[in-house]
Amino acid sequence: MTVSDALRKIKVMLAVEETEVKEEIKMADATLVDGTEVYTEGDLAVGAILYVKVEEGEAPFAPEGIHETVDGQMISVGSNGEITEIKEKVEEAPAPVEESMEEVEVEVPVAEAALPATEELLNGIAEIIAPFTQEIATLTEEVTALKARFNKIAGEPAASPIRNTFSETKLAKDTMLAQRMEALRAIRKN
């Protein structure tokens, strides 16, 4: 009798059924936009625990934060991988494109009664601006004169040039020494 025969007889005696009990666990899978595969036991719903698929070992909880799936779902995950919210991704409106605008002259018909009032208004504005335009013209002339003076001064040297007088001083000392020596020689000869 072999070991397997003995085990079979013991099982028959104990009336153990050889049928295996299999419990199917429904799992929901999803892939994140970064390529990470995640899953839950049961449906992908609020309150379920979100796990990260790994090849070996125990699957870790998905980290806290908001994860986007390739299907466009935004899954908010709390502590311990619990799903706190699932919503569809909202497409953002594209940024407005700036368009170049051309200047366009449009002639608007003006009532005949409005023309005198408009002319009076323009004349009033011209009278108010007149002193300022004169002042601007005066200031422009002053700035021009100041620039001319500045350019004239900028072209001149900052100080008078310094002359090297060392050679002249040495020549004067040498001449004085030569005269003293001549005077001493003259005294010796006498």
Short mmCIF file of C-alpha atoms in Angstrom, two decimals:
data_model
loop_
_atom_site.label_atom_id
_atom_site.label_comp_id
_atom_site.label_asym_id
_atom_site.label_seq_id
_atom_site.Cartn_x
_atom_site.Cartn_y
_atom_site.Cartn_z
CA MET A 1 0.00 0.00 0.00
CA THR A 2 1.28 3.39 -0.98
CA VAL A 3 0.92 6.62 0.92
CA SER A 4 -1.66 7.97 -1.49
CA ASP A 5 -3.76 4.79 -1.12
CA ALA A 6 -3.62 5.13 2.65
CA LEU A 7 -4.75 8.74 2.53
CA ARG A 8 -7.64 7.84 0.24
CA LYS A 9 -8.85 5.15 2.63
CA ILE A 10 -8.63 7.53 5.59
CA LYS A 11 -10.66 10.10 3.69
CA VAL A 12 -13.31 7.51 2.85
CA MET A 13 -13.47 6.47 6.48
CA LEU A 14 -13.86 10.04 7.64
CA ALA A 15 -16.29 10.73 4.83
CA VAL A 16 -14.43 13.75 3.58
CA GLU A 17 -15.62 14.95 0.27
CA GLU A 18 -12.98 15.56 -2.31
CA THR A 19 -14.76 18.51 -3.86
CA GLU A 20 -12.99 21.76 -3.56
CA VAL A 21 -14.86 24.77 -2.42
CA LYS A 22 -14.11 27.74 -4.65
CA GLU A 23 -15.35 31.17 -3.77
CA GLU A 24 -15.28 33.60 -6.61
CA ILE A 25 -14.28 37.11 -5.71
CA LYS A 26 -15.45 39.73 -8.12
CA MET A 27 -12.73 42.29 -8.81
CA ALA A 28 -12.82 45.58 -10.64
CA ASP A 29 -9.66 46.55 -12.52
CA ALA A 30 -8.57 49.97 -13.79
CA THR A 31 -5.45 51.44 -15.37
CA LEU A 32 -4.20 54.88 -14.37
CA VAL A 33 -2.91 57.38 -16.92
CA ASP A 34 0.67 56.71 -15.77
CA GLY A 35 0.24 53.00 -16.63
CA THR A 36 -0.19 51.73 -13.05
CA GLU A 37 -2.77 48.96 -12.75
CA VAL A 38 -5.11 49.12 -9.75
CA TYR A 39 -8.00 46.97 -8.56
CA THR A 40 -10.68 46.63 -5.88
CA GLU A 41 -12.38 43.61 -4.38
CA GLY A 42 -15.91 44.02 -5.62
CA ASP A 43 -17.12 46.95 -7.66
CA LEU A 44 -15.14 50.14 -8.19
CA ALA A 45 -17.25 52.24 -5.82
CA VAL A 46 -16.97 54.69 -2.93
CA GLY A 47 -15.93 52.87 0.25
CA ALA A 48 -14.03 50.09 -1.56
CA ILE A 49 -10.30 49.64 -0.95
CA LEU A 50 -8.09 50.41 -3.95
CA TYR A 51 -4.97 48.24 -4.34
CA VAL A 52 -1.98 48.54 -6.66
CA LYS A 53 -1.28 45.38 -8.70
CA VAL A 54 2.17 43.87 -8.09
CA GLU A 55 3.67 40.71 -9.56
CA GLU A 56 4.84 39.22 -6.27
CA GLY A 57 3.94 39.73 -2.66
CA GLU A 58 1.02 41.44 -1.01
CA ALA A 59 -0.60 44.26 -2.98
CA PRO A 60 -0.15 47.67 -1.31
CA PHE A 61 -2.93 50.20 -0.86
CA ALA A 62 -3.12 52.93 -3.47
CA PRO A 63 -1.53 56.15 -2.14
CA GLU A 64 -3.68 59.03 -0.90
CA GLY A 65 -4.65 61.57 -3.52
CA ILE A 66 -6.59 61.89 -6.75
CA HIS A 67 -5.83 59.32 -9.44
CA GLU A 68 -6.97 59.60 -13.06
CA THR A 69 -7.81 56.48 -15.04
CA VAL A 70 -7.41 56.06 -18.78
CA ASP A 71 -11.23 55.90 -18.94
CA GLY A 72 -11.41 59.50 -17.71
CA GLN A 73 -12.49 58.77 -14.13
CA MET A 74 -11.03 60.75 -11.23
CA ILE A 75 -10.70 58.50 -8.16
CA SER A 76 -10.07 60.22 -4.80
CA VAL A 77 -8.30 57.90 -2.38
CA GLY A 78 -8.12 58.51 1.36
CA SER A 79 -5.98 56.88 4.02
CA ASN A 80 -5.51 53.09 3.82
CA GLY A 81 -6.52 53.10 0.14
CA GLU A 82 -10.23 53.76 0.75
CA ILE A 83 -12.01 55.32 -2.21
CA THR A 84 -13.68 58.54 -1.03
CA GLU A 85 -15.02 59.85 -4.34
CA ILE A 86 -15.33 58.83 -7.98
CA LYS A 87 -16.23 61.35 -10.65
CA GLU A 88 -15.85 61.79 -14.37
CA LYS A 89 -13.06 64.06 -15.55
CA VAL A 90 -14.32 67.50 -16.54
CA GLU A 91 -12.82 68.72 -19.75
CA GLU A 92 -11.28 72.14 -19.34
CA ALA A 93 -12.30 74.82 -21.79
CA PRO A 94 -9.46 75.69 -24.14
CA ALA A 95 -7.65 78.93 -23.42
CA PRO A 96 -9.00 81.86 -25.41
CA VAL A 97 -6.95 82.63 -28.47
CA GLU A 98 -5.88 86.23 -28.81
CA GLU A 99 -6.82 87.59 -32.18
CA SER A 100 -5.19 90.54 -33.79
CA MET A 101 -7.64 93.28 -34.37
CA GLU A 102 -7.51 95.65 -37.25
CA GLU A 103 -8.45 99.28 -36.88
CA VAL A 104 -11.62 100.01 -38.76
CA GLU A 105 -13.12 103.42 -39.30
CA VAL A 106 -16.84 103.50 -39.07
CA GLU A 107 -18.81 106.54 -40.02
CA VAL A 108 -21.69 107.10 -37.69
CA PRO A 109 -24.39 109.45 -38.79
CA VAL A 110 -24.62 112.34 -36.33
CA ALA A 111 -27.72 114.40 -35.88
CA GLU A 112 -27.47 117.98 -37.12
CA ALA A 113 -28.41 119.28 -33.67
CA ALA A 114 -25.41 117.58 -32.05
CA LEU A 115 -22.80 119.23 -34.32
CA PRO A 116 -22.72 122.68 -32.62
CA ALA A 117 -22.47 121.11 -29.17
CA THR A 118 -19.63 118.88 -30.35
CA GLU A 119 -17.76 121.84 -31.84
CA GLU A 120 -18.16 123.79 -28.60
CA LEU A 121 -16.87 120.84 -26.64
CA LEU A 122 -13.81 120.50 -28.90
CA ASN A 123 -13.08 124.25 -28.68
CA GLY A 124 -13.33 124.07 -24.87
CA ILE A 125 -10.88 121.19 -24.76
CA ALA A 126 -8.48 123.03 -27.10
CA GLU A 127 -8.57 126.10 -24.79
CA ILE A 128 -7.81 123.95 -21.76
CA ILE A 129 -4.89 122.21 -23.49
CA ALA A 130 -3.35 125.40 -25.02
CA PRO A 131 -1.30 126.49 -21.93
CA PHE A 132 0.04 122.99 -21.53
CA THR A 133 1.20 122.79 -25.13
CA GLN A 134 3.07 126.09 -24.71
CA GLU A 135 4.66 124.82 -21.49
CA ILE A 136 5.68 121.58 -23.22
CA ALA A 137 7.30 123.57 -26.06
CA THR A 138 9.23 125.69 -23.51
CA LEU A 139 10.41 122.59 -21.63
CA THR A 140 11.50 120.95 -24.90
CA GLU A 141 13.67 123.99 -25.72
CA GLU A 142 15.21 123.94 -22.23
CA VAL A 143 16.02 120.23 -22.53
CA THR A 144 17.67 120.83 -25.91
CA ALA A 145 19.80 123.66 -24.45
CA LEU A 146 20.79 121.51 -21.46
CA LYS A 147 21.80 118.64 -23.75
CA ALA A 148 24.00 121.00 -25.79
CA ARG A 149 25.69 122.31 -22.61
CA PHE A 150 26.16 118.80 -21.30
CA ASN A 151 27.75 117.60 -24.54
CA LYS A 152 30.08 120.63 -24.53
CA ILE A 153 31.17 119.96 -20.94
CA ALA A 154 31.45 116.22 -21.50
CA GLY A 155 33.95 116.84 -24.30
CA GLU A 156 36.33 118.81 -22.05
CA PRO A 157 38.85 117.13 -19.75
CA ALA A 158 37.90 116.92 -16.07
CA ALA A 159 41.06 118.75 -14.86
CA SER A 160 44.02 120.54 -16.35
CA PRO A 161 46.76 118.20 -17.49
CA ILE A 162 49.56 117.49 -14.98
CA ARG A 163 53.08 118.17 -16.19
CA ASN A 164 56.05 116.12 -15.19
CA THR A 165 58.38 118.69 -13.58
CA PHE A 166 60.86 116.22 -12.14
CA SER A 167 63.41 116.77 -14.93
CA GLU A 168 63.19 120.56 -14.54
CA THR A 169 63.67 120.31 -10.76
CA LYS A 170 66.67 117.99 -11.21
CA LEU A 171 68.21 120.36 -13.74
CA ALA A 172 67.78 123.28 -11.31
CA LYS A 173 69.39 121.32 -8.47
CA ASP A 174 72.27 120.17 -10.68
CA THR A 175 72.86 123.75 -11.84
CA MET A 176 72.89 125.02 -8.23
CA LEU A 177 75.31 122.25 -7.21
CA ALA A 178 77.62 123.03 -10.11
CA GLN A 179 77.71 126.73 -9.13
CA ARG A 180 78.58 125.90 -5.49
CA MET A 181 81.34 123.57 -6.58
CA GLU A 182 82.79 126.28 -8.82
CA ALA A 183 82.64 128.71 -5.93
CA LEU A 184 84.49 126.23 -3.66
CA ARG A 185 87.16 125.59 -6.31
CA ALA A 186 87.66 129.31 -6.74
CA ILE A 187 88.16 129.69 -2.97
CA ARG A 188 90.77 126.90 -2.94
CA LYS A 189 92.78 128.40 -5.73
CA ASN A 190 93.11 131.70 -3.95
#
